[in-house]
């Protein structure tokens, strides 16, 4: 889908002057023509969430600048959020991308029809299409973003590395060519020395990337990476380089105009990653000193100049523990984590990009670029963090509420309540940014924002985000790209409750239970037969949490509950609005926001507390004493059953009924969100039956293979 | 451990039925021939009554994963609210050694009385499997009849907890007469007070007809079953091999036969859920639908509904998403969630007031109406109408299901039931057409023509005789340019206007405002008065 913005169409006079922000000086003006931006293309089968949120972001800035926008969309996307936000919308065809978002004629027509004067290409195909750029130029329409030459040069890992070397940018030792086959990969790896990183030449975002520590892993990595590269980028070329163990990932934001000027806008620390995808980012980094920062910034700028870069871009570096830094790649688009740079520098990067596209010179000098305060960004994903720090989940956002009523919180998202998260979409829900004068303040704000973020209908990674930002290693700044596997060697298990927290949680569940019980006795209106409520000021309850059973005494006065647990008293008070998604409470004098995710008639209560959701069961003393008689329901034996851990499609099935498999042997490969996941046997056994075939679409929990 | 609560029960029961005790005391004194004082005998009988069939049988009951009759009542009712009747009633059989003292249990094989659920009055009986396997004697039946009679006079619901091996064979026809007495009262009470059966053990033979006559039948998974004849008889008559569970377990009746309305995990789960369910019901047909305190804003917008209906009209969505979004606190007590899933029925609240929800489910069989879904919907609509519960209908129906299976099965007769139920209903009826409302099924689904009070269409609504493709094939049979004609048909009919210009829908509304609109309408319609012509009773096409 694409979008276009334009200056008010009723204006017929020559000069239009923007006087909106101090950053955008009043001498800036546009030509006689109406000006506009078309943000073109997003395809519904290619992580549009990120794009939609970018489009929304662009539209917001355009609105601020007094520029009208036109969204271009296929017929099925007519209700997407950004389409509704844009001033105009043009449908360019039916859902298949080659009939709509890739249909250059239709898009050119839309540009002419709306009189657009500039195009924001979003990400993806047309943004890198030379033909498209040429046609735009012929029509005198500006293209917002770097030109195709720079995109192609930097998009190719091999070429970009050569350019970087030439520009005297530190690069990682490795093989600068295309690897032909697995054996050659093994040979090269041997020359560089293990560990090595095998990655797709065309790749990015961790896709098509594997680390190998020995020959066998190199072969396997080669196979996986080339498959993934082929399916994700249609280009299976790979390269191999030295793998820098335990590095930090720090990137420099650059801004360059069409007149050969370039600036660096400080760094972003993006070391917290899972499977090479960023999870938590911050700006500035706790690790860089001014000298290193300047050295990195200057190299980044020299690279930008070397490729005649214009627009905003990001130069990514790996930084080792001795503050040696190596060029990784250059990102030629506005990155997901750009808001944190905006927070600390005060610059609106989209606005800058538009200015640059219009041919204006940079308005700042390097010395004008400040570091004000601290900004943290959490990437909120529709993922189950308990599985490999995040396997995709799907569903419909039945309830969705961003914590926007908090100060210094910014949420960039492309979804809304009712949106469907499907296997075809990138699982990112939003970027949640908090800002503070200090890092501590920004982190506190992040805790609060995560607690107040309501997402229902899909599994999300807030439990993990909430844990990361309070982890002592993170708080002290002792992080690397290995942070997650090092801190959670056995996988993420959710928040570990302290004894005090456990009491708080139990007390809240008990108080909530009583509040609900009391309400269920309140009948309004004239009643023929009067209601005789069971009057009680004292409740004896039994609360179950993780197989631990606790006897609680609860007493109430108004909205205040006193809960006695093992001789300790916990005071819980709040509004007890049982319809609200959020449960703002005061527990023992401390303010806490919990969320009630589930409350059933049978006493099950699921609370989100400190980010993690906990399942509790509250029963009266009587019901609890009788529950020992209830029959145990036998759970299914899962060791001989392989179920899909996530929704996705089956790429390959490597066994058939009757085959003997060894423990750990690959049984099939499931692809979701363009990631291939190898499913292995939990035990050595004979294959009893196979319930899937290559090409099938499977849901989470679907039976794949049964073993004997 | 089990004694503790029983002792507690004793104390409150004795105070609650003090006057009754006093009267009995007087009588007992006159006829006492025992050396024990009357007072001692009362205590002894009462103690015996509280232990039912004795500790061994109680232990056996527990071992089966089931609670005793009294434990169940204690969980179902508010603490200290149970008032027991007929604790001293004994069976009157004198054949086969039944007259022996050790074969007499005070109260016999059922516990009856009244109590409160969340403060509201309810009459209850709970069959005691520990006494003669809960079998139904004349006395047992008489106890049940007594509370049913009183429930009808007072105007309060009856809940039966069934756990009975069947007829008391030693009593012969007296037991059968007892069943019939109960059946008659079930029928008389039908539509007067809500009747609920919770099957918590066996329920076989003639006994099954009492639950079948009540408004709702719930079951407990793995420990309850319902059938006319057990697996042994089935084997000897039809030579079929079938287990009890397959023949009449909770799964069978909630997914295949449609006999039971819902099943729960175990006794505790079932009883707690029943308490919750009870709050939706009015006490009798003389009471309005109950209104409870509500924290959900009545004018809440539901933005997710604006995008829920897919752009392509052949694509499914989940009607439950709409229901959950609109009702108070997303709380929906679904009736028959696993049977005839192409229609969704159940109870919810709007601004605190109980409503009955009926909705076609596009996710299953495109939401078409077939035999089972028509019957499921019809019975639910009639319950709501009988008990003054407003009905909200969400329509997305492509029509009735075609085919020989349906025609031979009598879809005409069964489909007519749903039509009949909606047409006959005089409670407030609000209808929202979310997408398709095609053909006769449009008429059936609480249309304006069947006295719908407020009928809304969403912008995605298509009210037409049939889908565009089918219509064009008929109108333009043999003509070329079918595609063009189809486009014209879509332009004309695949939108809410044809219905709106004729006043068949009252308004075309933004989906996100649906909750707000319905809450407002219900307020107005609360005073609705509508009566059908006098008749002895109507003649629904059974």
CSV table of N, CA, C and O in Angstrom, one decimal, chain A residues 150-246:
chain,number,residue,atom,x,y,z
A,150,UNK,N,22.8,3.8,-3.3
A,150,UNK,CA,23.2,3.6,-1.9
A,150,UNK,C,22.6,2.4,-1.3
A,150,UNK,O,23.2,1.6,-0.6
A,151,UNK,N,21.3,2.3,-1.6
A,151,UNK,CA,20.5,1.2,-1.0
A,151,UNK,C,21.1,-0.1,-1.4
A,151,UNK,O,21.4,-1.1,-0.7
A,152,UNK,N,21.4,-0.2,-2.8
A,152,UNK,CA,21.9,-1.5,-3.3
A,152,UNK,C,23.3,-1.7,-2.8
A,152,UNK,O,23.7,-2.8,-2.4
A,153,UNK,N,24.1,-0.7,-2.7
A,153,UNK,CA,25.5,-0.9,-2.3
A,153,UNK,C,25.5,-1.3,-0.8
A,153,UNK,O,26.3,-2.2,-0.5
A,154,UNK,N,24.7,-0.8,0.0
A,154,UNK,CA,24.7,-1.1,1.4
A,154,UNK,C,23.9,-2.3,1.7
A,154,UNK,O,24.1,-3.0,2.7
A,155,UNK,N,22.9,-2.6,0.8
A,155,UNK,CA,22.1,-3.8,1.0
A,155,UNK,C,22.9,-5.1,0.8
A,155,UNK,O,22.5,-6.1,1.3
A,156,UNK,N,23.9,-5.0,0.1
A,156,UNK,CA,24.7,-6.2,-0.2
A,156,UNK,C,25.8,-6.3,0.8
A,156,UNK,O,26.7,-5.4,0.8
A,157,UNK,N,25.9,-7.3,1.6
A,157,UNK,CA,26.9,-7.4,2.7
A,157,UNK,C,28.3,-7.4,2.2
A,157,UNK,O,29.2,-6.8,2.8
A,158,UNK,N,28.5,-8.1,1.1
A,158,UNK,CA,29.8,-8.2,0.6
A,158,UNK,C,30.3,-6.9,0.0
A,158,UNK,O,31.4,-6.4,0.4
A,159,UNK,N,29.5,-6.2,-0.8
A,159,UNK,CA,29.8,-5.0,-1.4
A,159,UNK,C,30.0,-3.9,-0.3
A,159,UNK,O,31.0,-3.1,-0.3
A,160,UNK,N,29.1,-3.9,0.7
A,160,UNK,CA,29.2,-2.8,1.7
A,160,UNK,C,30.5,-3.0,2.5
A,160,UNK,O,31.1,-2.0,2.9
A,161,UNK,N,30.9,-4.2,2.7
A,161,UNK,CA,32.1,-4.4,3.5
A,161,UNK,C,33.3,-3.8,2.7
A,161,UNK,O,34.2,-3.2,3.3
A,162,UNK,N,33.3,-4.1,1.4
A,162,UNK,CA,34.4,-3.5,0.6
A,162,UNK,C,34.4,-2.0,0.6
A,162,UNK,O,35.5,-1.4,0.7
A,163,UNK,N,33.2,-1.4,0.5
A,163,UNK,CA,33.2,0.0,0.5
A,163,UNK,C,33.6,0.6,1.8
A,163,UNK,O,34.4,1.5,1.9
A,164,UNK,N,33.2,-0.1,2.9
A,164,UNK,CA,33.6,0.3,4.2
A,164,UNK,C,35.1,0.3,4.4
A,164,UNK,O,35.7,1.2,5.0
A,165,UNK,N,35.7,-0.8,3.9
A,165,UNK,CA,37.1,-1.0,4.0
A,165,UNK,C,37.8,0.2,3.4
A,165,UNK,O,38.7,0.8,3.9
A,166,UNK,N,37.3,0.5,2.2
A,166,UNK,CA,37.9,1.6,1.4
A,166,UNK,C,37.7,2.9,2.1
A,166,UNK,O,38.6,3.8,2.0
A,167,UNK,N,36.6,3.1,2.9
A,167,UNK,CA,36.4,4.3,3.6
A,167,UNK,C,37.1,4.4,4.9
A,167,UNK,O,36.8,5.2,5.8
A,168,UNK,N,37.9,3.4,5.2
A,168,UNK,CA,38.7,3.3,6.4
A,168,UNK,C,37.8,3.1,7.6
A,168,UNK,O,38.0,3.7,8.7
A,169,UNK,N,36.8,2.3,7.4
A,169,UNK,CA,36.0,1.9,8.5
A,169,UNK,C,36.5,0.5,9.0
A,169,UNK,O,36.8,-0.3,8.2
A,170,UNK,N,36.5,0.4,10.3
A,170,UNK,CA,37.0,-0.9,10.9
A,170,UNK,C,36.0,-2.0,10.5
A,170,UNK,O,34.8,-1.9,10.6
A,171,UNK,N,36.6,-3.1,9.9
A,171,UNK,CA,35.7,-4.2,9.5
A,171,UNK,C,36.1,-5.5,10.1
A,171,UNK,O,37.3,-5.7,10.6
A,172,UNK,N,35.2,-6.5,10.1
A,172,UNK,CA,35.5,-7.8,10.7
A,172,UNK,C,36.3,-8.6,9.8
A,172,UNK,O,36.0,-8.7,8.6
A,173,UNK,N,37.3,-9.3,10.3
A,173,UNK,CA,38.1,-10.2,9.4
A,173,UNK,C,37.1,-11.3,8.9
A,173,UNK,O,36.3,-11.8,9.6
A,174,UNK,N,37.3,-11.6,7.6
A,174,UNK,CA,36.4,-12.7,7.1
A,174,UNK,C,36.6,-12.8,5.6
A,174,UNK,O,37.5,-12.3,5.0
A,175,UNK,N,35.8,-13.6,5.0
A,175,UNK,CA,35.8,-13.9,3.6
A,175,UNK,C,34.9,-13.0,2.9
A,175,UNK,O,33.7,-13.0,3.1
A,176,UNK,N,35.5,-12.2,1.9
A,176,UNK,CA,34.6,-11.3,1.2
A,176,UNK,C,34.2,-11.8,-0.1
A,176,UNK,O,34.5,-11.2,-1.2
A,177,UNK,N,33.5,-12.9,-0.2
A,177,UNK,CA,33.1,-13.4,-1.5
A,177,UNK,C,31.9,-14.3,-1.2
A,177,UNK,O,31.5,-14.5,-0.1
A,178,UNK,N,31.4,-14.8,-2.3
A,178,UNK,CA,30.2,-15.7,-2.2
A,178,UNK,C,30.7,-17.1,-2.0
A,178,UNK,O,31.6,-17.6,-2.7
A,179,UNK,N,30.1,-17.8,-1.0
A,179,UNK,CA,30.5,-19.1,-0.7
A,179,UNK,C,29.7,-20.1,-1.6
A,179,UNK,O,28.4,-20.0,-1.6
A,180,UNK,N,30.3,-21.0,-2.3
A,180,UNK,CA,29.6,-21.8,-3.3
A,180,UNK,C,28.8,-22.9,-2.6
A,180,UNK,O,27.7,-23.2,-2.9
A,181,UNK,N,29.5,-23.7,-1.8
A,181,UNK,CA,28.8,-24.9,-1.2
A,181,UNK,C,29.3,-25.1,0.2
A,181,UNK,O,30.2,-24.4,0.7
A,182,UNK,N,28.7,-26.1,0.8
A,182,UNK,CA,29.0,-26.4,2.2
A,182,UNK,C,30.5,-26.7,2.5
A,182,UNK,O,31.1,-26.3,3.5
A,183,UNK,N,31.1,-27.4,1.5
A,183,UNK,CA,32.5,-27.8,1.7
A,183,UNK,C,33.4,-26.6,1.7
A,183,UNK,O,34.3,-26.5,2.4
A,184,UNK,N,33.1,-25.7,0.7
A,184,UNK,CA,33.9,-24.5,0.7
A,184,UNK,C,33.7,-23.7,1.9
A,184,UNK,O,34.7,-23.1,2.4
A,185,UNK,N,32.5,-23.7,2.5
A,185,UNK,CA,32.2,-23.0,3.7
A,185,UNK,C,33.1,-23.5,4.8
A,185,UNK,O,33.7,-22.8,5.6
A,186,UNK,N,33.2,-24.9,4.9
A,186,UNK,CA,34.1,-25.5,5.9
A,186,UNK,C,35.5,-25.1,5.7
A,186,UNK,O,36.2,-24.8,6.7
A,187,UNK,N,36.0,-25.1,4.5
A,187,UNK,CA,37.4,-24.7,4.2
A,187,UNK,C,37.6,-23.3,4.7
A,187,UNK,O,38.6,-23.0,5.4
A,188,UNK,N,36.7,-22.4,4.3
A,188,UNK,CA,36.9,-21.0,4.6
A,188,UNK,C,36.9,-20.8,6.1
A,188,UNK,O,37.8,-20.1,6.7
A,189,UNK,N,36.0,-21.5,6.8
A,189,UNK,CA,35.8,-21.4,8.2
A,189,UNK,C,37.1,-21.8,8.9
A,189,UNK,O,37.6,-21.1,9.8
A,190,UNK,N,37.7,-22.8,8.3
A,190,UNK,CA,39.0,-23.3,8.9
A,190,UNK,C,40.1,-22.2,8.8
A,190,UNK,O,40.9,-22.1,9.7
A,191,UNK,N,40.1,-21.5,7.7
A,191,UNK,CA,41.1,-20.5,7.5
A,191,UNK,C,40.9,-19.3,8.4
A,191,UNK,O,41.9,-18.8,9.0
A,192,UNK,N,39.7,-18.9,8.6
A,192,UNK,CA,39.4,-17.7,9.5
A,192,UNK,C,39.6,-18.1,10.9
A,192,UNK,O,40.1,-17.3,11.7
A,193,UNK,N,39.2,-19.4,11.2
A,193,UNK,CA,39.3,-19.8,12.6
A,193,UNK,C,37.9,-19.7,13.3
A,193,UNK,O,37.2,-18.7,13.1
A,194,UNK,N,37.5,-20.8,14.0
A,194,UNK,CA,36.2,-20.8,14.6
A,194,UNK,C,36.2,-19.9,15.8
A,194,UNK,O,37.3,-19.7,16.4
A,195,UNK,N,35.1,-19.3,16.3
A,195,UNK,CA,33.8,-19.5,15.7
A,195,UNK,C,33.6,-18.6,14.4
A,195,UNK,O,34.3,-17.5,14.4
A,196,UNK,N,32.7,-19.0,13.5
A,196,UNK,CA,32.4,-18.1,12.4
A,196,UNK,C,31.0,-17.9,12.3
A,196,UNK,O,30.1,-18.6,12.8
A,197,UNK,N,30.7,-16.8,11.6
A,197,UNK,CA,29.3,-16.5,11.3
A,197,UNK,C,29.0,-16.6,9.8
A,197,UNK,O,29.7,-16.1,9.0
A,198,UNK,N,27.9,-17.4,9.6
A,198,UNK,CA,27.5,-17.6,8.2
A,198,UNK,C,26.3,-16.7,8.0
A,198,UNK,O,25.3,-16.8,8.7
A,199,UNK,N,26.3,-15.9,7.0
A,199,UNK,CA,25.1,-15.0,6.9
A,199,UNK,C,24.8,-14.8,5.4
A,199,UNK,O,25.6,-14.8,4.5
A,200,UNK,N,23.5,-14.5,5.2
A,200,UNK,CA,23.0,-14.2,3.8
A,200,UNK,C,23.5,-12.9,3.4
A,200,UNK,O,23.5,-11.9,4.1
A,201,UNK,N,24.0,-12.9,2.2
A,201,UNK,CA,24.6,-11.6,1.6
A,201,UNK,C,23.5,-10.5,1.6
A,201,UNK,O,23.7,-9.4,1.8
A,202,UNK,N,22.3,-11.0,1.2
A,202,UNK,CA,21.2,-10.0,1.1
A,202,UNK,C,20.4,-9.8,2.4
A,202,UNK,O,19.4,-9.1,2.4
A,203,UNK,N,20.8,-10.5,3.4
A,203,UNK,CA,20.0,-10.5,4.6
A,203,UNK,C,20.0,-9.3,5.5
A,203,UNK,O,20.6,-8.3,5.2
A,204,UNK,N,19.3,-9.5,6.6
A,204,UNK,CA,19.2,-8.5,7.6
A,204,UNK,C,18.3,-9.0,8.7
A,204,UNK,O,17.6,-10.0,8.5
A,205,UNK,N,18.3,-8.3,9.8
A,205,UNK,CA,17.4,-8.7,10.9
A,205,UNK,C,17.6,-10.1,11.4
A,205,UNK,O,16.6,-10.6,12.0
A,206,UNK,N,18.8,-10.6,11.2
A,206,UNK,CA,19.0,-11.9,11.8
A,206,UNK,C,18.5,-13.1,11.0
A,206,UNK,O,18.7,-14.3,11.4
A,207,UNK,N,17.8,-12.8,9.9
A,207,UNK,CA,17.3,-13.9,9.1
A,207,UNK,C,18.5,-14.4,8.2
A,207,UNK,O,19.3,-13.6,7.7
A,208,UNK,N,18.5,-15.7,8.0
A,208,UNK,CA,19.5,-16.3,7.2
A,208,UNK,C,20.9,-16.2,7.9
A,208,UNK,O,21.9,-16.1,7.2
A,209,UNK,N,20.9,-16.2,9.2
A,209,UNK,CA,22.2,-16.1,9.9
A,209,UNK,C,22.4,-17.2,10.8
A,209,UNK,O,21.6,-17.6,11.6
A,210,UNK,N,23.6,-17.8,10.8
A,210,UNK,CA,23.9,-18.9,11.7
A,210,UNK,C,25.4,-18.8,12.2
A,210,UNK,O,26.3,-18.3,11.5
A,211,UNK,N,25.6,-19.3,13.4
A,211,UNK,CA,26.9,-19.3,14.0
A,211,UNK,C,27.4,-20.7,14.1
A,211,UNK,O,26.6,-21.6,14.4
A,212,UNK,N,28.6,-21.0,13.7
A,212,UNK,CA,29.1,-22.3,13.7
A,212,UNK,C,30.4,-22.4,14.5
A,212,UNK,O,31.3,-21.5,14.4
A,213,UNK,N,30.5,-23.4,15.3
A,213,UNK,CA,31.7,-23.6,16.1
A,213,UNK,C,32.6,-24.8,15.7
A,213,UNK,O,33.7,-25.0,16.2
A,214,UNK,N,32.1,-25.5,14.7
A,214,UNK,CA,32.9,-26.6,14.1
A,214,UNK,C,32.4,-26.9,12.7
A,214,UNK,O,31.5,-26.3,12.2
A,215,UNK,N,33.1,-27.9,12.1
A,215,UNK,CA,32.8,-28.2,10.7
A,215,UNK,C,31.4,-28.6,10.5
A,215,UNK,O,30.7,-28.2,9.5
A,216,UNK,N,30.9,-29.5,11.4
A,216,UNK,CA,29.6,-30.0,11.2
A,216,UNK,C,28.5,-28.9,11.2
A,216,UNK,O,27.6,-28.8,10.4
A,217,UNK,N,28.7,-28.0,12.2
A,217,UNK,CA,27.8,-26.9,12.4
A,217,UNK,C,27.9,-26.0,11.2
A,217,UNK,O,26.9,-25.3,10.8
A,218,UNK,N,29.0,-25.9,10.6
A,218,UNK,CA,29.2,-25.0,9.4
A,218,UNK,C,28.4,-25.6,8.3
A,218,UNK,O,27.6,-24.8,7.6
A,219,UNK,N,28.4,-26.9,8.1
A,219,UNK,CA,27.6,-27.5,7.0
A,219,UNK,C,26.1,-27.3,7.2
A,219,UNK,O,25.4,-26.9,6.3
A,220,UNK,N,25.7,-27.5,8.5
A,220,UNK,CA,24.3,-27.4,8.8
A,220,UNK,C,23.9,-25.9,8.6
A,220,UNK,O,22.8,-25.6,8.0
A,221,UNK,N,24.7,-25.1,9.1
A,221,UNK,CA,24.4,-23.6,9.0
A,221,UNK,C,24.4,-23.2,7.6
A,221,UNK,O,23.5,-22.3,7.3
A,222,UNK,N,25.2,-23.7,6.8
A,222,UNK,CA,25.2,-23.3,5.4
A,222,UNK,C,23.9,-23.7,4.8
A,222,UNK,O,23.3,-22.9,4.0
A,223,UNK,N,23.4,-24.9,5.1
A,223,UNK,CA,22.2,-25.4,4.5
A,223,UNK,C,21.0,-24.5,4.9
A,223,UNK,O,20.2,-24.0,4.1
A,224,UNK,N,20.9,-24.3,6.2
A,224,UNK,CA,19.8,-23.5,6.8
A,224,UNK,C,19.8,-22.1,6.3
A,224,UNK,O,18.8,-21.6,5.8
A,225,UNK,N,21.0,-21.5,6.3
A,225,UNK,CA,21.1,-20.1,5.9
A,225,UNK,C,20.7,-19.9,4.5
A,225,UNK,O,20.1,-19.0,4.1
A,226,UNK,N,21.2,-20.8,3.6
A,226,UNK,CA,20.9,-20.6,2.2
A,226,UNK,C,19.4,-20.8,1.9
A,226,UNK,O,18.8,-20.1,1.1
A,227,UNK,N,18.8,-21.8,2.6
A,227,UNK,CA,17.4,-22.0,2.5
A,227,UNK,C,16.6,-20.8,2.9
A,227,UNK,O,15.7,-20.2,2.2
A,228,UNK,N,17.0,-20.3,4.1
A,228,UNK,CA,16.3,-19.1,4.6
A,228,UNK,C,16.5,-17.9,3.8
A,228,UNK,O,15.6,-17.1,3.5
A,229,UNK,N,17.7,-17.8,3.3
A,229,UNK,CA,18.0,-16.6,2.5
A,229,UNK,C,17.2,-16.7,1.2
A,229,UNK,O,16.7,-15.7,0.7
A,230,UNK,N,17.1,-17.9,0.6
A,230,UNK,CA,16.4,-18.0,-0.6
A,230,UNK,C,14.9,-17.7,-0.4
A,230,UNK,O,14.3,-17.0,-1.2
A,231,UNK,N,14.3,-18.2,0.7
A,231,UNK,CA,12.9,-18.0,0.9
A,231,UNK,C,12.6,-16.6,1.4
A,231,UNK,O,11.6,-16.0,1.1
A,232,UNK,N,13.5,-16.0,2.1
A,232,UNK,CA,13.3,-14.6,2.6
A,232,UNK,C,13.6,-13.5,1.6
A,232,UNK,O,13.0,-12.5,1.5
A,233,UNK,N,14.7,-13.7,0.9
A,233,UNK,CA,15.3,-12.6,0.1
A,233,UNK,C,15.4,-13.0,-1.4
A,233,UNK,O,15.7,-12.2,-2.2
A,234,UNK,N,15.1,-14.3,-1.7
A,234,UNK,CA,15.2,-14.7,-3.1
A,234,UNK,C,16.6,-14.7,-3.6
A,234,UNK,O,16.9,-14.5,-4.8
A,235,UNK,N,17.6,-14.8,-2.7
A,235,UNK,CA,19.0,-14.7,-3.0
A,235,UNK,C,19.7,-15.5,-2.0
A,235,UNK,O,19.8,-15.2,-0.8
A,236,UNK,N,20.3,-16.7,-2.5
A,236,UNK,CA,20.9,-17.6,-1.5
A,236,UNK,C,22.4,-17.4,-1.3
A,236,UNK,O,23.1,-18.3,-0.8
A,237,UNK,N,23.0,-16.3,-1.8
A,237,UNK,CA,24.4,-16.0,-1.6
A,237,UNK,C,24.7,-15.8,-0.1
A,237,UNK,O,24.0,-15.1,0.6
A,238,UNK,N,25.8,-16.5,0.3
A,238,UNK,CA,26.2,-16.4,1.7
A,238,UNK,C,27.6,-15.9,1.8
A,238,UNK,O,28.4,-16.0,0.9
A,239,UNK,N,28.0,-15.3,3.0
A,239,UNK,CA,29.3,-15.0,3.2
A,239,UNK,C,29.7,-15.5,4.6
A,239,UNK,O,28.8,-15.7,5.5
A,240,UNK,N,31.0,-15.6,4.9
A,240,UNK,CA,31.4,-16.1,6.2
A,240,UNK,C,32.4,-15.1,6.8
A,240,UNK,O,33.2,-14.5,6.1
A,241,UNK,N,32.2,-14.8,8.1
A,241,UNK,CA,33.2,-14.0,8.7
A,241,UNK,C,33.5,-14.4,10.1
A,241,UNK,O,32.7,-15.2,10.7
A,242,UNK,N,34.5,-13.9,10.7
A,242,UNK,CA,34.9,-14.2,12.1
A,242,UNK,C,33.7,-13.8,13.0
A,242,UNK,O,33.2,-12.7,12.8
A,243,UNK,N,33.4,-14.7,13.9
A,243,UNK,CA,32.3,-14.3,14.8
A,243,UNK,C,32.9,-13.7,16.1
A,243,UNK,O,33.8,-14.3,16.7
A,244,UNK,N,32.5,-12.5,16.4
A,244,UNK,CA,33.0,-11.8,17.5
A,244,UNK,C,32.2,-12.2,18.7
A,244,UNK,O,31.0,-11.9,18.9
A,245,UNK,N,32.9,-13.0,19.6
A,245,UNK,CA,32.2,-13.6,20.8
A,245,UNK,C,31.9,-12.5,21.8
A,245,UNK,O,32.7,-11.6,22.1
A,246,UNK,N,30.7,-12.6,22.3
A,246,UNK,CA,30.3,-11.7,23.4
A,246,UNK,C,30.3,-10.2,23.1
A,246,UNK,O,30.8,-9.4,23.9
